[in-house]
mmCIF file of C-alpha atoms and ligand atoms in Angstrom:
data_model
loop_
_atom_site.group_PDB
_atom_site.id
_atom_site.type_symbol
_atom_site.label_atom_id
_atom_site.label_comp_id
_atom_site.label_asym_id
_atom_site.label_seq_id
_atom_site.Cartn_x
_atom_site.Cartn_y
_atom_site.Cartn_z
ATOM 1 C CA UNK H 2 214.811 39.745 15.128
ATOM 2 C CA UNK H 3 214.763 36.538 13.130
ATOM 3 C CA UNK H 4 212.416 34.269 15.119
ATOM 4 C CA UNK H 5 209.270 35.440 16.890
ATOM 5 C CA UNK H 6 206.579 33.510 18.750
ATOM 6 C CA UNK H 7 202.984 34.768 18.385
ATOM 7 C CA UNK H 8 200.624 33.429 20.990
ATOM 8 C CA UNK H 9 196.909 33.298 19.921
ATOM 9 C CA UNK H 10 198.078 33.483 16.317
ATOM 10 C CA UNK H 11 195.118 31.438 15.116
ATOM 11 C CA UNK H 12 192.627 34.021 16.517
ATOM 12 C CA UNK H 13 191.246 37.083 14.839
ATOM 13 C CA UNK H 14 193.929 39.703 15.566
ATOM 14 C CA UNK H 15 196.843 37.346 16.123
ATOM 15 C CA UNK H 16 196.359 35.712 12.713
ATOM 16 C CA UNK H 17 196.181 39.128 11.044
ATOM 17 C CA UNK H 18 199.501 39.981 12.655
ATOM 18 C CA UNK H 19 201.045 36.708 11.388
ATOM 19 C CA UNK H 20 199.867 37.496 7.838
ATOM 20 C CA UNK H 21 201.299 41.004 8.247
ATOM 21 C CA UNK H 22 204.726 39.733 9.326
ATOM 22 C CA UNK H 23 204.865 37.132 6.539
ATOM 23 C CA UNK H 24 203.955 39.798 3.916
ATOM 24 C CA UNK H 25 206.166 42.631 5.007
ATOM 25 C CA UNK H 26 209.124 41.032 6.865
ATOM 26 C CA UNK H 27 210.447 38.120 4.859
ATOM 27 C CA UNK H 28 213.406 37.637 7.115
ATOM 28 C CA UNK H 29 211.266 36.650 10.110
ATOM 29 C CA UNK H 30 210.162 33.159 11.042
ATOM 30 C CA UNK H 31 206.943 32.867 13.091
ATOM 31 C CA UNK H 32 205.993 30.109 15.593
ATOM 32 C CA UNK H 33 202.344 30.313 16.537
ATOM 33 C CA UNK H 34 201.404 28.949 19.963
ATOM 34 C CA UNK H 35 197.608 28.523 20.080
ATOM 35 C CA UNK H 36 195.331 26.202 22.067
ATOM 36 C CA UNK H 37 192.678 26.364 19.283
ATOM 37 C CA UNK H 38 189.833 27.147 21.655
ATOM 38 C CA UNK H 39 186.420 27.833 20.175
ATOM 39 C CA UNK H 40 187.904 31.156 19.031
ATOM 40 C CA UNK H 41 190.936 29.735 17.327
ATOM 41 C CA UNK H 42 190.892 28.453 13.761
ATOM 42 C CA UNK H 43 193.771 26.786 11.852
ATOM 43 C CA UNK H 44 192.092 27.999 8.683
ATOM 44 C CA UNK H 45 193.004 31.624 9.623
ATOM 45 C CA UNK H 46 196.580 30.649 8.791
ATOM 46 C CA UNK H 47 195.843 28.808 5.578
ATOM 47 C CA UNK H 48 198.021 29.546 2.596
ATOM 48 C CA UNK H 49 201.014 30.804 4.666
ATOM 49 C CA UNK H 50 204.341 29.183 3.667
ATOM 50 C CA UNK H 51 205.269 26.305 5.915
ATOM 51 C CA UNK H 52 208.925 27.307 6.004
ATOM 52 C CA UNK H 53 207.891 30.695 7.473
ATOM 53 C CA UNK H 54 205.093 29.784 9.902
ATOM 54 C CA UNK H 55 204.871 26.860 12.280
ATOM 55 C CA UNK H 56 201.697 26.166 14.360
ATOM 56 C CA UNK H 57 202.198 24.556 17.765
ATOM 57 C CA UNK H 58 198.911 23.599 19.332
ATOM 58 C CA UNK H 59 199.206 24.055 23.048
ATOM 59 C CA UNK H 60 198.316 26.158 26.138
ATOM 60 C CA UNK H 61 200.193 29.297 27.132
ATOM 61 C CA UNK H 62 199.757 28.118 30.740
ATOM 62 C CA UNK H 63 201.823 24.934 30.010
ATOM 63 C CA UNK H 64 205.112 26.022 31.595
ATOM 64 C CA UNK H 65 207.178 23.235 30.172
ATOM 65 C CA UNK H 66 205.997 23.706 26.601
ATOM 66 C CA UNK H 67 206.291 27.514 26.887
ATOM 67 C CA UNK H 68 209.827 27.395 28.125
ATOM 68 C CA UNK H 69 210.903 25.024 25.391
ATOM 69 C CA UNK H 70 209.553 27.436 22.753
ATOM 70 C CA UNK H 71 210.593 30.644 24.403
ATOM 71 C CA UNK H 72 214.291 29.702 24.781
ATOM 72 C CA UNK H 73 214.472 29.216 21.000
ATOM 73 C CA UNK H 74 212.952 32.565 20.071
ATOM 74 C CA UNK H 75 214.051 36.229 19.798
ATOM 75 C CA UNK H 76 210.725 37.754 20.826
ATOM 76 C CA UNK H 77 207.256 36.813 22.070
ATOM 77 C CA UNK H 78 204.197 38.754 20.877
ATOM 78 C CA UNK H 79 201.352 37.765 23.269
ATOM 79 C CA UNK H 80 197.812 37.911 21.756
ATOM 80 C CA UNK H 81 196.303 34.711 23.288
ATOM 81 C CA UNK H 82 193.378 35.419 25.563
ATOM 82 C CA UNK H 83 189.802 34.688 26.398
ATOM 83 C CA UNK H 84 188.554 37.800 24.700
ATOM 84 C CA UNK H 85 184.750 38.159 24.918
ATOM 85 C CA UNK H 86 183.119 40.252 27.661
ATOM 86 C CA UNK H 87 179.747 38.484 27.524
ATOM 87 C CA UNK H 88 181.416 35.075 28.035
ATOM 88 C CA UNK H 89 183.349 36.493 31.011
ATOM 89 C CA UNK H 90 180.046 37.429 32.680
ATOM 90 C CA UNK H 91 178.749 33.846 32.346
ATOM 91 C CA UNK H 92 181.998 32.025 33.346
ATOM 92 C CA UNK H 93 184.951 34.089 34.506
ATOM 93 C CA UNK H 94 187.279 31.158 35.325
ATOM 94 C CA UNK H 95 188.860 30.609 31.876
ATOM 95 C CA UNK H 96 189.591 34.290 31.756
ATOM 96 C CA UNK H 97 191.534 34.161 35.065
ATOM 97 C CA UNK H 98 193.329 30.992 33.908
ATOM 98 C CA UNK H 99 194.359 32.116 30.423
ATOM 99 C CA UNK H 100 194.680 35.876 30.794
ATOM 100 C CA UNK H 101 196.440 35.904 34.158
ATOM 101 C CA UNK H 102 198.089 32.547 34.701
ATOM 102 C CA UNK H 103 198.873 32.262 30.995
ATOM 103 C CA UNK H 104 200.562 35.681 30.965
ATOM 104 C CA UNK H 105 202.465 34.858 34.106
ATOM 105 C CA UNK H 106 203.726 31.647 32.525
ATOM 106 C CA UNK H 107 205.022 33.503 29.399
ATOM 107 C CA UNK H 108 206.727 36.378 31.239
ATOM 108 C CA UNK H 109 208.414 33.944 33.623
ATOM 109 C CA UNK H 110 209.915 32.104 30.624
ATOM 110 C CA UNK H 111 210.914 35.384 28.962
ATOM 111 C CA UNK H 112 212.615 36.637 32.106
ATOM 112 C CA UNK H 113 214.507 33.403 32.516
ATOM 113 C CA UNK H 114 215.797 33.379 28.920
ATOM 114 C CA UNK H 115 216.034 37.217 28.601
ATOM 115 C CA UNK H 116 213.653 37.237 25.639
ATOM 116 C CA UNK H 117 211.984 40.436 24.306
ATOM 117 C CA UNK H 118 208.211 40.429 25.133
ATOM 118 C CA UNK H 119 205.339 42.442 23.748
ATOM 119 C CA UNK H 120 202.019 42.375 25.591
ATOM 120 C CA UNK H 121 198.876 43.021 23.590
ATOM 121 C CA UNK H 122 196.131 44.496 25.692
ATOM 122 C CA UNK H 123 192.979 46.525 25.473
ATOM 123 C CA UNK H 124 191.650 50.031 26.202
ATOM 124 C CA UNK H 125 189.007 48.341 28.442
ATOM 125 C CA UNK H 126 191.538 48.238 31.284
ATOM 126 C CA UNK H 127 190.830 51.949 31.744
ATOM 127 C CA UNK H 128 187.126 51.434 32.361
ATOM 128 C CA UNK H 129 184.813 53.849 30.476
ATOM 129 C CA UNK H 130 184.390 57.522 29.689
ATOM 130 C CA UNK H 131 181.337 59.804 29.686
ATOM 131 C CA UNK H 132 179.637 60.485 26.348
ATOM 132 C CA UNK H 133 181.179 63.359 24.431
ATOM 133 C CA UNK H 134 178.104 65.591 24.865
ATOM 134 C CA UNK H 135 178.491 65.351 28.660
ATOM 135 C CA UNK H 136 182.101 66.562 28.683
ATOM 136 C CA UNK H 137 183.148 70.228 28.776
ATOM 137 C CA UNK H 138 185.695 69.788 25.899
ATOM 138 C CA UNK H 139 183.323 67.494 23.990
ATOM 139 C CA UNK H 140 185.789 64.654 24.150
ATOM 140 C CA UNK H 141 188.813 66.704 23.024
ATOM 141 C CA UNK H 142 189.752 68.393 26.310
ATOM 142 C CA UNK H 143 192.675 67.182 28.465
ATOM 143 C CA UNK H 144 191.844 63.829 30.120
ATOM 144 C CA UNK H 145 188.779 63.279 28.009
ATOM 145 C CA UNK H 146 190.271 60.334 26.148
ATOM 146 C CA UNK H 147 192.346 57.423 27.451
ATOM 147 C CA UNK H 148 196.099 57.975 27.613
ATOM 148 C CA UNK H 149 198.876 55.818 29.116
ATOM 149 C CA UNK H 150 198.466 57.883 32.313
ATOM 150 C CA UNK H 151 194.753 57.127 32.778
ATOM 151 C CA UNK H 152 194.272 55.099 36.039
ATOM 152 C CA UNK H 153 193.176 51.471 35.571
ATOM 153 C CA UNK H 154 189.455 50.918 36.353
ATOM 154 C CA UNK H 155 188.207 47.786 34.595
ATOM 155 C CA UNK H 156 184.486 46.851 34.696
ATOM 156 C CA UNK H 157 184.109 43.240 33.554
ATOM 157 C CA UNK H 158 185.817 40.004 34.456
ATOM 158 C CA UNK H 159 187.450 40.091 30.996
ATOM 159 C CA UNK H 160 188.865 43.597 31.411
ATOM 160 C CA UNK H 161 189.862 42.925 35.036
ATOM 161 C CA UNK H 162 191.952 39.947 33.897
ATOM 162 C CA UNK H 163 193.548 41.946 31.100
ATOM 163 C CA UNK H 164 194.276 44.738 33.613
ATOM 164 C CA UNK H 165 195.798 42.165 35.959
ATOM 165 C CA UNK H 166 198.015 40.722 33.213
ATOM 166 C CA UNK H 167 199.201 44.305 32.239
ATOM 167 C CA UNK H 168 200.143 44.942 35.840
ATOM 168 C CA UNK H 169 202.059 41.683 36.065
ATOM 169 C CA UNK H 170 204.098 42.832 33.016
ATOM 170 C CA UNK H 171 204.763 46.231 34.526
ATOM 171 C CA UNK H 172 205.942 44.581 37.740
ATOM 172 C CA UNK H 173 208.231 42.172 35.772
ATOM 173 C CA UNK H 174 209.806 45.120 34.009
ATOM 174 C CA UNK H 175 210.483 46.976 37.143
ATOM 175 C CA UNK H 176 211.478 44.174 39.459
ATOM 176 C CA UNK H 177 213.164 41.777 37.068
ATOM 177 C CA UNK H 178 214.196 43.929 34.090
ATOM 178 C CA UNK H 179 211.907 42.133 31.666
ATOM 179 C CA UNK H 180 212.434 43.603 28.187
ATOM 180 C CA UNK H 181 208.749 44.338 27.636
ATOM 181 C CA UNK H 182 206.392 46.789 25.985
ATOM 182 C CA UNK H 183 202.633 46.955 26.354
ATOM 183 C CA UNK H 184 199.967 48.136 23.901
ATOM 184 C CA UNK H 185 196.361 48.942 24.663
ATOM 185 C CA UNK H 186 194.218 48.993 21.577
ATOM 186 C CA UNK H 187 190.654 50.007 20.928
ATOM 187 C CA UNK H 188 187.898 47.848 19.282
ATOM 188 C CA UNK H 189 189.116 45.967 16.157
ATOM 189 C CA UNK H 190 187.033 45.050 13.197
ATOM 190 C CA UNK H 191 187.794 43.216 9.909
ATOM 191 C CA UNK H 192 187.643 39.726 8.394
ATOM 192 C CA UNK H 193 188.112 36.556 10.528
ATOM 193 C CA UNK H 194 186.542 38.059 13.642
ATOM 194 C CA UNK H 195 184.537 35.566 15.650
ATOM 195 C CA UNK H 196 180.769 35.878 15.086
ATOM 196 C CA UNK H 197 180.079 36.300 18.816
ATOM 197 C CA UNK H 198 181.462 39.876 18.431
ATOM 198 C CA UNK H 199 179.223 42.882 17.625
ATOM 199 C CA UNK H 200 179.937 43.633 13.969
ATOM 200 C CA UNK H 201 180.228 40.053 12.613
ATOM 201 C CA UNK H 202 177.238 38.951 14.701
ATOM 202 C CA UNK H 203 175.050 41.583 13.021
ATOM 203 C CA UNK H 204 176.401 40.868 9.472
ATOM 204 C CA UNK H 205 175.879 37.157 9.861
ATOM 205 C CA UNK H 206 172.445 37.666 11.419
ATOM 206 C CA UNK H 207 171.338 39.512 8.321
ATOM 207 C CA UNK H 208 172.916 36.925 6.075
ATOM 208 C CA UNK H 209 170.978 34.260 8.080
ATOM 209 C CA UNK H 210 167.644 36.142 8.033
ATOM 210 C CA UNK H 211 167.853 36.844 11.743
ATOM 211 C CA UNK H 212 167.159 40.411 12.970
ATOM 212 C CA UNK H 213 170.275 42.155 14.322
ATOM 213 C CA UNK H 214 170.452 42.608 18.087
ATOM 214 C CA UNK H 215 171.327 45.960 19.738
ATOM 215 C CA UNK H 216 172.050 45.961 23.485
ATOM 216 C CA UNK H 217 169.958 48.581 25.331
ATOM 217 C CA UNK H 218 169.521 51.874 23.506
ATOM 218 C CA UNK H 219 172.736 51.514 21.562
ATOM 219 C CA UNK H 220 174.263 54.785 22.825
ATOM 220 C CA UNK H 221 177.514 53.008 23.805
ATOM 221 C CA UNK H 222 180.508 54.313 21.843
ATOM 222 C CA UNK H 223 183.395 52.159 20.699
ATOM 223 C CA UNK H 224 186.578 53.552 18.982
ATOM 224 C CA UNK H 225 186.881 51.284 15.887
ATOM 225 C CA UNK H 226 190.182 50.435 14.270
ATOM 226 C CA UNK H 227 190.781 48.137 11.323
ATOM 227 C CA UNK H 228 192.752 45.105 12.459
ATOM 228 C CA UNK H 229 195.407 45.702 9.756
ATOM 229 C CA UNK H 230 196.235 48.986 11.496
ATOM 230 C CA UNK H 231 196.463 47.245 14.830
ATOM 231 C CA UNK H 232 199.079 44.849 13.306
ATOM 232 C CA UNK H 233 201.212 47.617 11.847
ATOM 233 C CA UNK H 234 201.146 49.377 15.217
ATOM 234 C CA UNK H 235 202.205 46.286 17.137
ATOM 235 C CA UNK H 236 205.094 45.710 14.720
ATOM 236 C CA UNK H 237 206.119 49.324 15.134
ATOM 237 C CA UNK H 238 206.124 49.030 18.936
ATOM 238 C CA UNK H 239 207.898 45.656 18.853
ATOM 239 C CA UNK H 240 210.713 47.049 16.748
ATOM 240 C CA UNK H 241 210.982 50.692 17.806
ATOM 241 C CA UNK H 242 209.140 50.987 21.197
ATOM 242 C CA UNK H 243 211.010 51.888 24.313
ATOM 243 C CA UNK H 244 211.309 49.088 26.912
ATOM 244 C CA UNK H 245 208.908 49.465 29.842
ATOM 245 C CA UNK H 246 206.599 51.800 27.956
ATOM 246 C CA UNK H 247 202.890 51.529 27.324
ATOM 247 C CA UNK H 248 201.529 52.689 23.941
ATOM 248 C CA UNK H 249 197.833 53.244 23.206
ATOM 249 C CA UNK H 250 196.690 52.251 19.697
ATOM 250 C CA UNK H 251 193.666 53.922 18.150
ATOM 251 C CA UNK H 252 192.557 55.471 14.848
ATOM 252 C CA UNK H 253 190.039 58.117 15.937
ATOM 253 C CA UNK H 254 187.136 55.890 14.982
ATOM 254 C CA UNK H 255 184.429 56.703 17.566
ATOM 255 C CA UNK H 256 180.893 55.605 16.580
ATOM 256 C CA UNK H 257 177.959 54.569 18.721
ATOM 257 C CA UNK H 258 176.512 51.080 18.345
ATOM 258 C CA UNK H 259 173.266 52.302 16.849
ATOM 259 C CA UNK H 260 175.163 54.256 14.158
ATOM 260 C CA UNK H 261 177.273 51.192 13.374
ATOM 261 C CA UNK H 262 174.254 48.915 13.137
ATOM 262 C CA UNK H 263 172.414 51.400 10.853
ATOM 263 C CA UNK H 264 175.462 51.606 8.615
ATOM 264 C CA UNK H 265 175.571 47.799 8.342
ATOM 265 C CA UNK H 266 171.850 47.711 7.522
ATOM 266 C CA UNK H 267 172.336 50.402 4.866
ATOM 267 C CA UNK H 268 175.346 48.687 3.255
ATOM 268 C CA UNK H 269 173.410 45.402 3.252
ATOM 269 C CA UNK H 270 170.282 46.978 1.618
ATOM 270 C CA UNK H 271 168.056 46.554 4.697
ATOM 271 C CA UNK H 272 165.552 49.006 6.182
ATOM 272 C CA UNK H 273 167.007 51.277 8.825
ATOM 273 C CA UNK H 274 164.661 49.985 11.543
ATOM 274 C CA UNK H 275 165.143 46.249 10.804
ATOM 275 C CA UNK H 276 166.681 45.317 14.198
ATOM 276 C CA UNK H 277 165.707 44.428 17.808
ATOM 277 C CA UNK H 278 166.601 46.093 21.046
ATOM 278 C CA UNK H 279 167.632 43.316 23.420
ATOM 279 C CA UNK H 280 168.715 43.052 27.068
ATOM 280 C CA UNK H 281 171.680 45.236 27.873
ATOM 281 C CA UNK H 282 175.068 43.815 28.989
ATOM 282 C CA UNK H 283 175.650 43.880 32.770
ATOM 283 C CA UNK H 284 178.112 46.612 33.689
ATOM 284 C CA UNK H 285 178.128 47.783 30.050
ATOM 285 C CA UNK H 286 180.971 50.302 29.456
ATOM 286 C CA UNK H 287 179.612 53.504 27.977
ATOM 287 C CA UNK H 288 182.399 54.990 25.844
ATOM 288 C CA UNK H 289 185.992 54.113 24.886
ATOM 289 C CA UNK H 290 188.226 56.674 23.172
ATOM 290 C CA UNK H 291 191.961 56.519 22.560
ATOM 291 C CA UNK H 292 194.482 59.300 22.460
ATOM 292 C CA UNK H 293 197.245 57.715 20.354
ATOM 293 C CA UNK H 294 199.460 60.854 20.194
ATOM 294 C CA UNK H 295 202.386 59.137 21.948
ATOM 295 C CA UNK H 296 202.489 56.273 19.479
ATOM 296 C CA UNK H 297 202.151 58.628 16.455
ATOM 297 C CA UNK H 298 204.676 61.202 17.589
ATOM 298 C CA UNK H 299 207.266 59.046 19.323
ATOM 299 C CA UNK H 300 207.288 56.089 16.924
ATOM 300 C CA UNK H 301 205.905 57.722 13.728
ATOM 301 C CA UNK H 302 202.985 55.303 13.284
ATOM 302 C CA UNK H 303 199.856 56.316 11.398
ATOM 303 C CA UNK H 304 196.674 54.261 10.609
ATOM 304 C CA UNK H 305 195.966 53.580 6.914
ATOM 305 C CA UNK H 306 192.462 52.081 6.944
ATOM 306 C CA UNK H 307 190.532 54.998 8.380
ATOM 307 C CA UNK H 308 187.533 54.992 6.097
ATOM 308 C CA UNK H 309 185.168 53.094 8.343
ATOM 309 C CA UNK H 310 182.345 52.772 5.816
ATOM 310 C CA UNK H 311 184.685 51.292 3.198
ATOM 311 C CA UNK H 312 186.261 48.962 5.804
ATOM 312 C CA UNK H 313 182.814 47.806 6.889
ATOM 313 C CA UNK H 314 181.765 47.182 3.287
ATOM 314 C CA UNK H 315 184.901 44.976 2.757
ATOM 315 C CA UNK H 316 184.122 43.159 5.974
ATOM 316 C CA UNK H 317 180.524 42.524 4.897
ATOM 317 C CA UNK H 318 181.820 41.214 1.588
ATOM 318 C CA UNK H 319 184.204 38.878 3.400
ATOM 319 C CA UNK H 320 181.513 37.288 5.599
ATOM 320 C CA UNK H 321 179.207 37.029 2.514
ATOM 321 C CA UNK H 322 181.849 35.199 0.510
ATOM 322 C CA UNK H 323 183.161 33.031 3.359
ATOM 323 C CA UNK H 324 179.950 31.494 4.772
ATOM 324 C CA UNK H 325 181.785 28.160 5.230
ATOM 325 C CA UNK H 326 184.085 29.911 7.771
ATOM 326 C CA UNK H 327 181.167 30.749 10.162
ATOM 327 C CA UNK H 328 177.948 28.990 9.235
ATOM 328 C CA UNK H 329 178.451 25.820 11.373
ATOM 329 C CA UNK H 330 178.814 27.905 14.498
ATOM 330 C CA UNK H 331 175.962 30.345 13.979
ATOM 331 C CA UNK H 332 173.155 28.379 15.498
ATOM 332 C CA UNK H 333 175.003 27.627 18.714
ATOM 333 C CA UNK H 334 176.232 31.223 19.138
ATOM 334 C CA UNK H 335 172.685 32.561 18.749
ATOM 335 C CA UNK H 336 171.234 29.851 21.058
ATOM 336 C CA UNK H 337 173.748 30.906 23.721
ATOM 337 C CA UNK H 338 172.795 34.608 23.461
ATOM 338 C CA UNK H 339 169.054 33.696 23.524
ATOM 339 C CA UNK H 340 169.524 32.226 27.019
ATOM 340 C CA UNK H 341 170.212 35.783 28.241
ATOM 341 C CA UNK H 342 167.534 37.412 26.008
ATOM 342 C CA UNK H 343 170.282 38.882 23.887
HETATM 343 P P1 LIG S 8 190.199 35.847 19.739
HETATM 344 O O1 LIG S 8 189.262 35.387 20.816
HETATM 345 O O2 LIG S 8 189.673 35.973 18.367
HETATM 346 O O3 LIG S 8 191.514 34.898 19.709
HETATM 347 C C1 LIG S 8 192.124 34.413 20.852
HETATM 348 C C2 LIG S 8 193.100 33.350 20.388
HETATM 349 O O4 LIG S 8 193.746 32.896 21.585
HETATM 350 C C3 LIG S 8 192.410 32.069 19.807
HETATM 351 O O5 LIG S 8 193.075 31.658 18.681
HETATM 352 C C4 LIG S 8 192.499 31.097 20.922
HETATM 353 O O6 LIG S 8 192.498 29.718 20.478
HETATM 354 C C5 LIG S 8 193.781 31.464 21.637
HETATM 355 N N1 LIG S 8 193.859 31.055 23.018
HETATM 356 C C6 LIG S 8 192.927 31.268 23.983
HETATM 357 N N2 LIG S 8 193.337 30.686 25.144
HETATM 358 C C7 LIG S 8 194.549 30.199 24.900
HETATM 359 C C8 LIG S 8 195.486 29.474 25.744
HETATM 360 N N3 LIG S 8 195.227 29.264 27.055
HETATM 361 N N4 LIG S 8 196.646 29.051 25.147
HETATM 362 C C9 LIG S 8 196.912 29.332 23.861
HETATM 363 N N5 LIG S 8 196.045 29.960 23.062
HETATM 364 C C10 LIG S 8 194.875 30.359 23.532
HETATM 365 O O7 LIG S 8 190.771 37.206 20.292
HETATM 366 P P2 LIG S 8 191.150 38.558 19.479
HETATM 367 O O8 LIG S 8 189.924 39.411 19.349
HETATM 368 O O9 LIG S 8 191.915 38.220 18.307
HETATM 369 O O10 LIG S 8 192.070 39.258 20.607
HETATM 370 C C11 LIG S 8 193.474 39.015 20.623
HETATM 371 C C12 LIG S 8 194.151 39.826 21.674
HETATM 372 O O11 LIG S 8 193.943 41.205 21.422
HETATM 373 C C13 LIG S 8 193.611 39.610 23.052
HETATM 374 O O12 LIG S 8 194.672 39.621 23.959
HETATM 375 C C14 LIG S 8 192.642 40.715 23.336
HETATM 376 O O13 LIG S 8 192.561 41.042 24.692
HETATM 377 C C15 LIG S 8 193.412 41.837 22.541
HETATM 378 N N6 LIG S 8 192.526 42.959 22.083
HETATM 379 C C16 LIG S 8 191.415 42.629 21.317
HETATM 380 C C17 LIG S 8 190.661 43.692 20.836
HETATM 381 C C18 LIG S 8 189.379 43.449 19.971
HETATM 382 O O14 LIG S 8 188.744 44.345 19.571
HETATM 383 N N7 LIG S 8 189.098 42.173 19.653
HETATM 384 C C19 LIG S 8 190.994 45.003 21.105
HETATM 385 C C20 LIG S 8 192.176 45.248 21.880
HETATM 386 C C21 LIG S 8 192.917 44.226 22.334
HETATM 387 O O1 LIG S 9 174.954 41.566 19.807
HETATM 388 C C1 LIG S 9 175.548 42.523 20.310
HETATM 389 N N1 LIG S 9 174.880 43.712 20.383
HETATM 390 C C2 LIG S 9 175.498 44.836 20.942
HETATM 391 O O2 LIG S 9 174.858 45.883 21.004
HETATM 392 C C3 LIG S 9 176.954 42.423 20.792
HETATM 393 C C4 LIG S 9 177.678 41.155 20.703
HETATM 394 C C5 LIG S 9 177.519 43.582 21.343
HETATM 395 N N2 LIG S 9 176.838 44.762 21.390
HETATM 396 C C6 LIG S 9 177.510 45.931 21.893
HETATM 397 C C7 LIG S 9 178.294 45.793 23.133
HETATM 398 C C8 LIG S 9 179.480 46.797 22.969
HETATM 399 O O3 LIG S 9 178.999 48.104 23.340
HETATM 400 O O4 LIG S 9 178.445 46.292 20.852
HETATM 401 C C9 LIG S 9 179.679 46.822 21.456
HETATM 402 C C10 LIG S 9 180.818 45.951 21.014
HETATM 403 O O5 LIG S 9 180.714 44.688 21.620
HETATM 404 P P1 LIG S 9 181.789 43.530 21.484
HETATM 405 O O6 LIG S 9 181.997 43.198 20.018
HETATM 406 O O7 LIG S 9 181.370 42.414 22.421
HETATM 407 O O8 LIG S 9 183.110 44.268 21.939
HETATM 408 P P2 LIG S 9 183.565 44.974 23.365
HETATM 409 O O9 LIG S 9 182.810 44.435 24.522
HETATM 410 O O10 LIG S 9 183.516 46.442 23.156
HETATM 411 O O11 LIG S 9 185.073 44.376 23.471
HETATM 412 C C11 LIG S 9 185.886 44.311 22.285
HETATM 413 O O12 LIG S 9 186.847 45.385 22.242
HETATM 414 C C12 LIG S 9 187.835 45.401 23.191
HETATM 415 C C13 LIG S 9 186.658 42.970 22.239
HETATM 416 O O13 LIG S 9 185.709 41.907 22.304
HETATM 417 C C14 LIG S 9 187.628 42.909 23.343
HETATM 418 O O14 LIG S 9 188.402 41.711 23.245
HETATM 419 C C15 LIG S 9 188.581 44.117 23.266
HETATM 420 O O15 LIG S 9 189.395 44.086 24.404
#
């Protein structure tokens, strides 16, 4: 694999993957296809060698452009998406357009030119799980975490469009022999994450003297993974995964939102109670938890960045030292949340 195309490579997780490939796989050239929406930032690719990484600004739903790029590549790794649940509740259309039509456009081009395709998706396609305390095996019994066999049951317009895109890929594998793999990962954190998302929103609130905002009671559980570990997992699946298979990516990082917020407050030297409870998200998923046994046992992947407190401290340091990356957007992001009392 000498040439790969990474869609959404100027976003949070896609750009991390591009940095990962440049660092660890010097034989590979990367073409990034990214529309540079509000969530994309050229600066996320700053410092990468021009002979290794080329940015093409364009839309994954532009069939002509996509075909031109795909026919000249060995593999496509598809990260581009509208990615924020709260936005999907306000205006679902861009989610349908990018996540479904965009994916369709990519897999059609890959099928036509017989190009290897990896589809990056989310654990949210499986819906949500009960809290551990309400389960007989306390979250460790059979069926008490998501596996590749869990039925799809998405809750939000975002997760429904991601589920739809996954199902398109599965159908293209079965009906057309598309050489595809799918990964469904849990919640990522790390540097370069857009400040609309939970962890960077709270860090940048504190840095802006705004009180952090917790939805509802904060009992909702997310299974946190450092984005560096997501990148190594995707590379492993791209290079060693079995065609047609779905692999779940997770690092056993379950925490409830209140615990995460209290840890951020502690690491930033703030009182434990210095936050506001705000309006809950409509249809808010209760708990996500990934069983990544298949990926670990079949492909030998293991996460490296499993000390959540240390990872959070590094992330806080990054947002503190890189105010120029987020400051200009902060006011508008908060004004948008305020419209919904969030
Ligand atoms: P992000 O919103 O930070 O980045 C998305 C990128 O896609 C941006 O650079 C944006 O400009 C680009 N993009 C959007 N629409 C486009 C279009 N029509 N054409 C070309 N480019 C377009 O998202 P992220 O958090 O980095 O997520 C990346 C992928 O990983 C998504 O597919 C998401 O569903 C998946 N995922 C995210 C998480 C998470 O915790 N953030 C977890 C699991 C899976
Ligand atoms: O201000 C907030 N307060 C709050 O309590 C925000 C923005 C969020 N929350 C809660 C909602 C969730 O329970 O924090 C949790 C995490 O929220 P998000 O960062 O919006 O992530 P989530 O909705 O869990 O989805 C994320 O993980 C799966 C990504 O945004 C998706 O792209 C990915 O598929």
